[in-house]
Amino acid sequence: MSRLVGSLVAAGISKSYGAEVVLADVSLVVPPRARIGLVGPNGAGKSTLLRVLAGLEEPDAGRIRRTPPSLTVGYLTQERDTGDAASGGEKARAALAETLRDDFDVLLLDEPTNDLDFAGLAWLERGLAAHPGSVIVISHDRAFLDRTVTRIVELDEWTRGATEYSGGWSDYEAERARRRERHYRSWEASVAERRRIEEQQRRMTEWEQRGYGQGRKKKKSKDVRRTYGAKLARVEKVEKPYEPWELHLSLAAAARSGDVVIRLEDAVVERGSFRLGPLDLEVAWGDRLAVAGPNGSGKTTLLDTLLGRLPLVAGSRWVGPSVVLGELEQDRSALTGRQTLLEVFRDHEEGTARTLLAKFGLGADDVLRATSSLSPGERTRAGLALLTARGVNCLVLDEPTNHLDVEAIEELERALVAYDGTVLLVTHDRRFLEAFAPTRTIEL
Ligand SMILES: Nc1ncnc2c1ncn2[C@@H]1O[C@H](COP(=O)(O)OP(=O)(O)OP(=O)(O)O)[C@@H](O)[C@H]1O
Ligand SMILES: [Mg+2]
């Protein structure tokens, strides 16, 4: 079969949700065999742009052109729900396999690496390398982007526009730092030049007012203003560089629990045909326990067992009396309802709730929207904020880095290092696991 050689073009795309502008005049050309990484902070509009490119969402302005019109486009959504019985990673792999199999001319993949184990990640990378069409992929996985893409398109949360960089993640990071530095320097130079001219004008006016100009042709202060006004107008105007809101995650444990947090004795659980156990496990105060294993090995099932969500078929489970358990579930399902974030935080005084949510990057507009309309990254941040508000002293985190942007991942790493309570963690993010520094690891 001969392959279509064609391209996908987005021209001047704008999109708003209510009063909130998400994309402003975004253009993008996807030539044959392109490998593009789409990046930007949570809520920047990455998924929105991908849905518009896929033809699933109408832009308010601008258009999408497929050349030739018969160009086929495959799309993988960020939140993959193919029904229950399957683990998060198995669902991810099944959905990806389907998207990769149908020989599309263009692949649009929204965070395909979420939930994949190491073997799954390697399999995806091989699949993408062998794919004859073009690929646009959203990801916060720095190493994955370095290995798979040759161009980065960044969506800016401030201007709501797109900026292009050549190379992978590392090239992008270095070039972005250089551009910021240059922008900063030219802004500083322009501010200094304006100050210099204003100072000259001030001195000249003072000189005039003291009458020193008399005897010579008198310069009126009006003339002084005109001369310096013209000088000022010639100084190039440079916008002050945008300084992003810095994220400050902090997780504080409530009162300390007893020495034994959870104990399982000969515990056996079943989930469909999957059986886990018999397990003997004691989690102690301050343990930093990592649960590792390939997709489908039962990591989430083990967490569910520890949390008491699955009935034991045999054995026993005991939880310390002062233990306050709190979890961030793998599918973030606790925050998908019609309630607004402020309603979810109704046990807390409104000002306190707003301040806390702001620390997690959720601003005044975000807290008044239904949680179901939040982007998955915003929902993950809200879930972390909720754990903090509840003063949990045993944190249960299932793939917490899924959906979080790079800045939030790094901030969460720091918050977990400082956290003095007990933590149970499942993650496939190697860098995150290293930073977490588990005191114990359970291999399933
Ligand atoms: N139906 C909707 N109604 C209101 N706001 C929405 C709706 N869908 C998305 N938004 C908002 O639009 C913005 C962009 O969302 P989008 O999902 O495109 O972001 P994203 O860059 O993919 O974020 P993430 O990294 O979390 O996946 C976010 O602030 C989101 O909350
Ligand atoms: Mg998204």
Short mmCIF file of C-alpha atoms and ligand atoms in Angstrom, two decimals:
data_model
loop_
_atom_site.label_atom_id
_atom_site.label_comp_id
_atom_site.label_asym_id
_atom_site.label_seq_id
_atom_site.Cartn_x
_atom_site.Cartn_y
_atom_site.Cartn_z
CA MET A 1 0.00 0.00 0.00
CA SER A 2 1.41 3.37 -0.89
CA ARG A 3 1.46 5.85 1.93
CA LEU A 4 -0.15 9.25 1.62
CA VAL A 5 2.33 12.05 1.84
CA GLY A 6 0.42 14.88 3.33
CA SER A 7 0.27 17.34 6.11
CA LEU A 8 -1.95 18.64 8.83
CA VAL A 9 -2.08 22.40 9.28
CA ALA A 10 -3.65 24.46 12.05
CA ALA A 11 -3.99 28.14 11.21
CA GLY A 12 -4.84 30.87 13.72
CA ILE A 13 -6.68 28.65 16.18
CA SER A 14 -8.45 30.40 19.07
CA LYS A 15 -10.59 28.76 21.70
CA SER A 16 -12.25 29.92 24.93
CA TYR A 17 -14.27 28.20 27.61
CA GLY A 18 -16.67 30.84 28.86
CA ALA A 19 -14.58 33.90 29.66
CA GLU A 20 -11.37 31.91 29.86
CA VAL A 21 -9.16 32.10 26.77
CA VAL A 22 -7.35 28.78 26.38
CA LEU A 23 -5.77 29.15 22.91
CA ALA A 24 -5.04 32.48 21.23
CA ASP A 25 -4.06 32.47 17.56
CA VAL A 26 -2.14 29.20 17.57
CA SER A 27 -0.70 27.95 14.28
CA LEU A 28 1.09 24.70 13.66
CA VAL A 29 2.31 22.81 10.60
CA VAL A 30 2.69 19.04 10.83
CA PRO A 31 4.62 17.82 7.78
CA PRO A 32 4.98 14.13 6.85
CA ARG A 33 7.06 12.07 9.30
CA ALA A 34 7.21 14.94 11.84
CA ARG A 35 7.97 14.06 15.47
CA ILE A 36 6.57 16.86 17.63
CA GLY A 37 6.40 17.12 21.43
CA LEU A 38 3.61 19.38 22.74
CA VAL A 39 4.46 20.76 26.18
CA GLY A 40 3.34 23.41 28.69
CA PRO A 41 2.06 23.67 32.25
CA ASN A 42 -1.15 22.04 33.49
CA GLY A 43 -4.14 23.86 32.06
CA ALA A 44 -2.15 25.52 29.26
CA GLY A 45 -4.46 24.01 26.63
CA LYS A 46 -2.43 21.08 25.28
CA SER A 47 -5.31 18.61 25.25
CA THR A 48 -7.64 21.24 23.86
CA LEU A 49 -5.28 21.84 20.93
CA LEU A 50 -4.97 18.12 20.29
CA ARG A 51 -8.76 17.69 20.24
CA VAL A 52 -9.05 20.60 17.80
CA LEU A 53 -6.35 19.01 15.57
CA ALA A 54 -8.22 15.71 15.72
CA GLY A 55 -11.39 17.46 14.55
CA LEU A 56 -13.20 16.54 17.77
CA GLU A 57 -13.64 20.08 18.94
CA GLU A 58 -14.54 23.20 16.94
CA PRO A 59 -12.26 26.19 17.39
CA ASP A 60 -13.85 29.63 17.90
CA ALA A 61 -11.60 30.99 15.16
CA GLY A 62 -9.06 29.58 12.71
CA ARG A 63 -9.12 26.36 10.75
CA ILE A 64 -7.61 22.92 10.39
CA ARG A 65 -6.58 21.73 6.95
CA ARG A 66 -5.79 18.15 5.99
CA THR A 67 -3.80 17.87 2.77
CA PRO A 68 -4.98 15.75 1.04
CA PRO A 69 -8.44 15.71 2.64
CA SER A 70 -8.26 11.90 2.87
CA LEU A 71 -5.39 12.19 5.39
CA THR A 72 -6.20 9.91 8.34
CA VAL A 73 -5.73 11.00 11.93
CA GLY A 74 -5.50 8.70 14.96
CA TYR A 75 -6.10 10.11 18.44
CA LEU A 76 -5.38 8.79 21.95
CA THR A 77 -7.23 10.52 24.81
CA GLN A 78 -5.49 11.52 28.05
CA GLU A 79 -7.92 9.65 30.31
CA ARG A 80 -8.37 6.10 29.15
CA ASP A 81 -11.29 4.17 30.45
CA THR A 82 -11.92 0.90 28.69
CA GLY A 83 -14.04 -0.53 31.45
CA ASP A 84 -12.90 -2.33 34.66
CA ALA A 85 -11.20 -5.89 35.21
CA ALA A 86 -7.88 -4.28 33.56
CA SER A 87 -5.17 -2.31 35.48
CA GLY A 88 -4.29 1.30 34.61
CA GLY A 89 -1.24 0.18 32.66
CA GLU A 90 -3.08 -2.57 30.83
CA LYS A 91 -5.75 -0.09 29.75
CA ALA A 92 -3.07 2.33 28.58
CA ARG A 93 -1.33 -0.38 26.58
CA ALA A 94 -4.54 -1.68 25.00
CA ALA A 95 -5.62 1.80 23.92
CA LEU A 96 -2.16 2.55 22.50
CA ALA A 97 -1.95 -0.75 20.64
CA GLU A 98 -5.23 0.06 18.93
CA THR A 99 -4.09 3.56 17.95
CA LEU A 100 -0.72 2.36 16.66
CA ARG A 101 -2.12 -0.60 14.73
CA ASP A 102 -4.39 1.31 12.36
CA ASP A 103 -1.75 2.73 10.08
CA PHE A 104 -2.82 6.40 10.48
CA ASP A 105 -1.05 9.19 8.57
CA VAL A 106 -0.96 11.36 11.68
CA LEU A 107 -0.93 10.20 15.31
CA LEU A 108 -2.09 12.53 18.09
CA LEU A 109 -1.16 11.07 21.49
CA ASP A 110 -2.20 12.72 24.76
CA GLU A 111 0.19 11.63 27.55
CA PRO A 112 0.69 8.07 26.25
CA THR A 113 3.39 7.21 28.81
CA ASN A 114 1.11 7.57 31.86
CA ASP A 115 0.76 4.22 33.68
CA LEU A 116 3.16 2.34 31.40
CA ASP A 117 5.78 0.15 33.07
CA PHE A 118 9.37 0.12 31.78
CA ALA A 119 8.68 -2.62 29.23
CA GLY A 120 5.58 -0.75 28.03
CA LEU A 121 7.57 2.43 27.61
CA ALA A 122 10.24 0.67 25.54
CA TRP A 123 7.51 -0.96 23.44
CA LEU A 124 5.89 2.45 22.80
CA GLU A 125 9.21 4.00 21.81
CA ARG A 126 9.86 1.19 19.31
CA GLY A 127 6.34 1.59 17.93
CA LEU A 128 6.78 5.31 17.42
CA ALA A 129 10.21 4.92 15.81
CA ALA A 130 8.77 2.43 13.32
CA HIS A 131 5.65 4.47 12.57
CA PRO A 132 5.76 5.80 8.98
CA GLY A 133 3.42 8.76 9.57
CA SER A 134 3.81 11.89 11.68
CA VAL A 135 3.37 12.04 15.43
CA ILE A 136 2.39 14.78 17.88
CA VAL A 137 2.75 13.71 21.47
CA ILE A 138 1.91 15.45 24.75
CA SER A 139 4.19 14.35 27.58
CA HIS A 140 5.78 15.54 30.82
CA ASP A 141 8.34 12.74 30.67
CA ARG A 142 11.61 14.51 29.96
CA ALA A 143 13.65 11.43 29.02
CA PHE A 144 10.89 10.10 26.75
CA LEU A 145 10.72 13.39 24.84
CA ASP A 146 14.49 13.41 24.43
CA ARG A 147 14.34 10.00 22.82
CA THR A 148 11.29 10.43 20.59
CA VAL A 149 10.84 13.96 19.24
CA THR A 150 12.82 16.40 17.09
CA ARG A 151 10.66 19.47 17.60
CA ILE A 152 8.97 20.97 20.65
CA VAL A 153 5.89 23.18 20.58
CA GLU A 154 5.32 24.99 23.85
CA LEU A 155 1.96 26.44 24.88
CA ASP A 156 2.32 29.48 27.10
CA GLU A 157 -0.13 29.91 29.97
CA TRP A 158 0.31 33.67 29.89
CA THR A 159 0.11 34.63 26.20
CA ARG A 160 -1.94 31.52 25.33
CA GLY A 161 0.16 31.26 22.16
CA ALA A 162 2.54 28.61 20.82
CA THR A 163 6.33 28.84 20.46
CA GLU A 164 8.47 26.37 18.51
CA TYR A 165 11.87 24.95 19.35
CA SER A 166 13.96 22.45 17.43
CA GLY A 167 15.33 19.35 19.11
CA GLY A 168 14.12 17.31 22.06
CA TRP A 169 13.35 18.27 25.66
CA SER A 170 16.95 19.08 26.68
CA ASP A 171 17.50 21.33 23.64
CA TYR A 172 14.21 23.03 24.40
CA GLU A 173 15.08 23.61 28.04
CA ALA A 174 18.47 25.09 27.18
CA GLU A 175 17.13 27.29 24.37
CA ARG A 176 14.21 28.49 26.49
CA ALA A 177 16.63 29.50 29.26
CA ARG A 178 18.75 31.41 26.71
CA ARG A 179 15.72 33.20 25.27
CA ARG A 180 14.50 34.15 28.76
CA GLU A 181 17.93 35.48 29.66
CA ARG A 182 18.07 37.56 26.45
CA HIS A 183 14.56 38.88 27.02
CA TYR A 184 15.43 39.80 30.59
CA ARG A 185 18.59 41.63 29.54
CA SER A 186 16.89 43.67 26.85
CA TRP A 187 14.08 44.54 29.26
CA GLU A 188 16.64 45.68 31.86
CA ALA A 189 18.52 47.71 29.24
CA SER A 190 15.34 49.43 28.11
CA VAL A 191 14.35 50.26 31.71
CA ALA A 192 17.83 51.67 32.41
CA GLU A 193 17.75 53.82 29.25
CA ARG A 194 14.35 55.28 30.16
CA ARG A 195 15.58 56.07 33.67
CA ARG A 196 18.65 57.81 32.24
CA ILE A 197 16.54 60.02 29.97
CA GLU A 198 14.05 60.81 32.74
CA GLU A 199 16.90 61.79 35.03
CA GLN A 200 18.34 64.13 32.36
CA GLN A 201 14.90 65.68 31.91
CA ARG A 202 14.54 66.19 35.66
CA ARG A 203 17.89 67.93 35.89
CA MET A 204 17.20 70.10 32.88
CA THR A 205 13.83 71.17 34.29
CA GLU A 206 15.42 71.96 37.65
CA TRP A 207 18.12 73.98 35.92
CA GLU A 208 15.48 75.94 34.00
CA GLN A 209 13.44 76.61 37.13
CA ARG A 210 16.44 78.02 38.95
CA GLY A 211 16.80 80.50 36.13
CA TYR A 212 20.23 79.33 34.95
CA GLY A 213 18.98 79.42 31.40
CA GLN A 214 18.52 83.17 31.46
CA GLY A 215 20.84 85.20 29.45
CA ARG A 216 20.91 82.51 26.84
CA LYS A 217 17.87 81.75 24.76
CA LYS A 218 15.39 80.67 27.39
CA LYS A 219 14.18 77.15 27.12
CA LYS A 220 10.64 76.74 28.34
CA SER A 221 9.78 73.69 30.42
CA LYS A 222 7.29 72.83 27.69
CA ASP A 223 10.16 72.50 25.22
CA VAL A 224 12.09 70.38 27.68
CA ARG A 225 9.14 68.05 27.97
CA ARG A 226 8.80 67.83 24.22
CA THR A 227 12.49 67.08 23.63
CA TYR A 228 12.68 64.37 26.25
CA GLY A 229 9.28 62.99 25.36
CA ALA A 230 10.60 62.38 21.85
CA LYS A 231 13.75 60.75 23.21
CA LEU A 232 11.70 58.45 25.40
CA ALA A 233 9.50 57.49 22.51
CA ARG A 234 12.58 56.31 20.59
CA VAL A 235 13.57 53.82 23.32
CA GLU A 236 12.44 50.39 22.31
CA LYS A 237 9.56 49.18 24.47
CA VAL A 238 10.28 45.74 25.91
CA GLU A 239 7.54 43.94 27.81
CA LYS A 240 8.52 42.85 31.28
CA PRO A 241 9.28 39.12 31.15
CA TYR A 242 6.42 37.08 32.57
CA GLU A 243 7.34 35.53 35.87
CA PRO A 244 5.32 32.37 36.33
CA TRP A 245 3.46 31.83 39.55
CA GLU A 246 5.72 29.65 41.63
CA LEU A 247 4.25 26.50 42.94
CA HIS A 248 4.74 25.77 46.63
CA LEU A 249 3.51 22.37 47.57
CA SER A 250 3.68 21.42 51.18
CA LEU A 251 2.34 18.28 52.77
CA ALA A 252 2.11 18.38 56.52
CA ALA A 253 1.25 15.29 58.52
CA ALA A 254 -1.44 15.62 61.19
CA ALA A 255 -0.62 14.25 64.62
CA ARG A 256 1.74 11.31 64.65
CA SER A 257 0.12 7.89 64.57
CA GLY A 258 1.22 4.89 66.64
CA ASP A 259 4.23 2.81 65.67
CA VAL A 260 2.23 0.28 63.70
CA VAL A 261 0.23 1.89 60.92
CA ILE A 262 -1.24 -1.11 59.08
CA ARG A 263 -0.75 -4.85 59.54
CA LEU A 264 -1.81 -7.61 57.14
CA GLU A 265 -1.67 -11.24 58.30
CA ASP A 266 -2.06 -14.05 55.76
CA ALA A 267 -4.27 -11.68 53.79
CA VAL A 268 -5.75 -12.88 50.50
CA VAL A 269 -7.84 -10.79 48.10
CA GLU A 270 -9.45 -11.55 44.77
CA ARG A 271 -10.38 -9.32 41.91
CA GLY A 272 -12.10 -11.29 39.17
CA SER A 273 -9.70 -14.08 38.26
CA PHE A 274 -6.76 -12.20 39.82
CA ARG A 275 -5.66 -13.38 43.26
CA LEU A 276 -3.12 -11.69 45.54
CA GLY A 277 -1.67 -13.23 48.69
CA PRO A 278 -1.36 -14.66 51.22
CA LEU A 279 0.44 -11.50 52.38
CA ASP A 280 2.18 -10.73 55.65
CA LEU A 281 3.03 -7.09 55.88
CA GLU A 282 3.55 -4.52 58.59
CA VAL A 283 3.76 -0.82 57.74
CA ALA A 284 5.48 1.20 60.48
CA TRP A 285 5.24 4.92 61.28
CA GLY A 286 7.51 6.92 58.97
CA ASP A 287 7.97 4.10 56.47
CA ARG A 288 8.44 5.20 52.90
CA LEU A 289 7.23 2.16 51.09
CA ALA A 290 7.53 1.78 47.31
CA VAL A 291 5.36 -0.84 45.62
CA ALA A 292 7.00 -1.97 42.39
CA GLY A 293 6.17 -4.41 39.63
CA PRO A 294 5.09 -4.62 36.00
CA ASN A 295 1.68 -3.59 34.69
CA GLY A 296 -1.03 -5.88 35.95
CA SER A 297 1.02 -7.35 38.83
CA GLY A 298 -1.42 -6.04 41.43
CA LYS A 299 0.08 -2.81 42.78
CA THR A 300 -3.23 -0.95 42.94
CA THR A 301 -4.87 -4.09 44.35
CA LEU A 302 -2.31 -4.15 47.16
CA LEU A 303 -3.00 -0.49 47.95
CA ASP A 304 -6.75 -1.21 47.95
CA THR A 305 -6.12 -4.07 50.38
CA LEU A 306 -4.06 -1.88 52.69
CA LEU A 307 -6.79 0.80 52.54
CA GLY A 308 -9.44 -1.77 53.40
CA ARG A 309 -11.38 -1.28 50.19
CA LEU A 310 -11.29 -4.90 49.12
CA PRO A 311 -12.82 -7.58 51.34
CA LEU A 312 -10.31 -10.18 52.49
CA VAL A 313 -10.99 -13.72 51.31
CA ALA A 314 -8.73 -14.95 54.11
CA GLY A 315 -6.48 -13.52 56.83
CA SER A 316 -6.78 -10.23 58.71
CA ARG A 317 -6.10 -6.50 58.48
CA TRP A 318 -5.48 -4.11 61.35
CA VAL A 319 -5.12 -0.30 61.25
CA GLY A 320 -3.64 1.80 64.06
CA PRO A 321 -6.28 3.90 65.92
CA SER A 322 -4.76 7.34 65.22
CA VAL A 323 -3.92 6.68 61.58
CA VAL A 324 -5.44 9.19 59.13
CA LEU A 325 -5.29 7.57 55.70
CA GLY A 326 -5.51 9.68 52.57
CA GLU A 327 -5.08 8.61 48.98
CA LEU A 328 -4.53 9.97 45.51
CA GLU A 329 -6.12 7.31 43.35
CA GLN A 330 -4.64 6.32 40.03
CA ASP A 331 -7.72 7.47 38.09
CA ARG A 332 -8.28 10.66 40.19
CA SER A 333 -11.97 9.70 40.33
CA ALA A 334 -12.66 11.53 43.60
CA LEU A 335 -12.74 14.88 41.82
CA THR A 336 -14.83 14.35 38.73
CA GLY A 337 -18.24 15.52 39.89
CA ARG A 338 -20.41 18.58 39.35
CA GLN A 339 -19.28 20.17 42.62
CA THR A 340 -16.95 23.13 42.44
CA LEU A 341 -13.59 22.97 44.17
CA LEU A 342 -14.83 25.37 46.86
CA GLU A 343 -17.74 23.00 47.54
CA VAL A 344 -15.31 20.09 47.84
CA PHE A 345 -13.38 22.14 50.42
CA ARG A 346 -16.53 23.24 52.28
CA ASP A 347 -15.21 21.92 55.62
CA HIS A 348 -12.67 24.71 55.47
CA GLU A 349 -13.12 28.43 55.75
CA GLU A 350 -13.31 29.91 52.23
CA GLY A 351 -10.27 32.15 52.50
CA THR A 352 -8.16 29.30 53.81
CA ALA A 353 -9.33 27.00 51.02
CA ARG A 354 -8.57 29.61 48.34
CA THR A 355 -5.08 30.24 49.74
CA LEU A 356 -4.32 26.55 49.89
CA LEU A 357 -5.58 25.88 46.36
CA ALA A 358 -3.59 28.84 45.04
CA LYS A 359 -0.47 27.19 46.40
CA PHE A 360 -1.28 24.24 44.16
CA GLY A 361 -1.62 26.51 41.14
CA LEU A 362 -5.43 26.68 41.18
CA GLY A 363 -6.56 30.28 40.94
CA ALA A 364 -9.70 32.31 41.55
CA ASP A 365 -11.46 31.11 38.36
CA ASP A 366 -10.55 27.47 38.81
CA VAL A 367 -12.07 27.11 42.29
CA LEU A 368 -15.55 28.10 41.09
CA ARG A 369 -15.76 25.57 38.25
CA ALA A 370 -17.18 22.07 38.38
CA THR A 371 -14.31 19.71 39.17
CA SER A 372 -15.25 17.62 36.13
CA SER A 373 -14.25 20.53 33.87
CA LEU A 374 -10.74 20.75 35.34
CA SER A 375 -7.91 19.36 33.22
CA PRO A 376 -6.47 16.08 34.57
CA GLY A 377 -3.34 17.88 35.79
CA GLU A 378 -5.44 20.49 37.60
CA ARG A 379 -7.49 17.67 39.14
CA THR A 380 -4.34 15.93 40.35
CA ARG A 381 -3.13 19.14 41.99
CA ALA A 382 -6.54 19.56 43.66
CA GLY A 383 -6.32 15.98 44.96
CA LEU A 384 -2.96 16.75 46.55
CA ALA A 385 -4.36 19.96 48.07
CA LEU A 386 -7.20 17.94 49.60
CA LEU A 387 -4.75 15.53 51.23
CA THR A 388 -2.91 18.48 52.75
CA ALA A 389 -6.13 20.06 54.01
CA ARG A 390 -7.13 16.82 55.74
CA GLY A 391 -3.83 16.57 57.59
CA VAL A 392 -3.36 12.98 56.53
CA ASN A 393 -0.58 11.11 58.35
CA CYS A 394 -0.42 8.11 55.99
CA LEU A 395 -0.31 9.10 52.33
CA VAL A 396 -1.20 6.58 49.65
CA LEU A 397 -0.09 7.77 46.22
CA ASP A 398 -0.85 5.74 43.10
CA GLU A 399 1.12 7.04 40.12
CA PRO A 400 1.07 10.62 41.43
CA THR A 401 3.19 11.99 38.56
CA ASN A 402 0.58 11.07 35.94
CA HIS A 403 -0.82 14.29 34.45
CA LEU A 404 1.38 16.60 36.56
CA ASP A 405 3.55 19.07 34.68
CA VAL A 406 7.32 19.06 35.18
CA GLU A 407 7.32 21.90 37.68
CA ALA A 408 4.64 20.24 39.81
CA ILE A 409 6.48 16.89 39.72
CA GLU A 410 9.66 18.52 40.97
CA GLU A 411 7.74 20.41 43.64
CA LEU A 412 6.02 17.22 44.79
CA GLU A 413 9.41 15.51 45.02
CA ARG A 414 10.55 18.22 47.42
CA ALA A 415 7.32 18.12 49.44
CA LEU A 416 7.62 14.36 49.90
CA VAL A 417 11.21 14.61 51.05
CA ALA A 418 10.07 17.06 53.74
CA TYR A 419 7.00 15.01 54.72
CA ASP A 420 7.44 13.19 58.04
CA GLY A 421 4.44 10.87 57.91
CA THR A 422 4.09 7.43 56.36
CA VAL A 423 3.98 7.13 52.55
CA LEU A 424 2.93 4.26 50.30
CA LEU A 425 3.90 4.94 46.70
CA VAL A 426 3.38 3.34 43.31
CA THR A 427 5.26 5.00 40.45
CA HIS A 428 6.87 4.15 37.13
CA ASP A 429 8.73 7.43 37.07
CA ARG A 430 12.37 6.49 37.73
CA ARG A 431 13.54 9.98 38.60
CA PHE A 432 10.64 10.45 40.97
CA LEU A 433 11.31 7.12 42.68
CA GLU A 434 14.97 8.04 43.20
CA ALA A 435 14.04 11.38 44.75
CA PHE A 436 11.49 9.65 47.00
CA ALA A 437 14.24 7.47 48.49
CA PRO A 438 12.10 4.58 49.75
CA THR A 439 13.04 2.96 53.04
CA ARG A 440 11.40 -0.27 51.82
CA THR A 441 10.37 -1.69 48.46
CA ILE A 442 7.83 -4.44 47.82
CA GLU A 443 8.27 -6.21 44.48
CA LEU A 444 5.13 -7.85 43.11
N1 LIG B 1 -15.36 22.10 29.39
C1 LIG B 1 -14.58 23.02 30.01
N2 LIG B 1 -15.13 24.06 30.65
C2 LIG B 1 -14.38 24.99 31.25
N3 LIG B 1 -13.02 24.96 31.25
C3 LIG B 1 -12.42 23.95 30.63
C4 LIG B 1 -13.15 22.92 29.98
N4 LIG B 1 -12.27 22.06 29.45
C5 LIG B 1 -11.05 22.53 29.76
N5 LIG B 1 -11.14 23.66 30.46
C6 LIG B 1 -10.02 24.47 30.96
O1 LIG B 1 -9.24 24.87 29.86
C7 LIG B 1 -7.87 24.91 30.22
C8 LIG B 1 -7.07 24.04 29.25
O2 LIG B 1 -7.42 22.68 29.43
P1 LIG B 1 -6.59 21.50 28.77
O3 LIG B 1 -7.21 20.23 29.21
O4 LIG B 1 -6.47 21.73 27.31
O5 LIG B 1 -5.15 21.71 29.46
P2 LIG B 1 -3.84 20.80 29.40
O6 LIG B 1 -2.73 21.70 28.99
O7 LIG B 1 -4.07 19.61 28.58
O8 LIG B 1 -3.68 20.42 30.95
P3 LIG B 1 -3.07 19.08 31.65
O9 LIG B 1 -1.59 19.24 31.64
O10 LIG B 1 -3.61 19.13 33.03
O11 LIG B 1 -3.56 17.90 30.88
C9 LIG B 1 -7.80 24.43 31.67
O12 LIG B 1 -7.72 25.53 32.55
C10 LIG B 1 -9.10 23.67 31.84
O13 LIG B 1 -9.49 23.67 33.18
MG MG B 2 -4.12 17.57 29.01
#
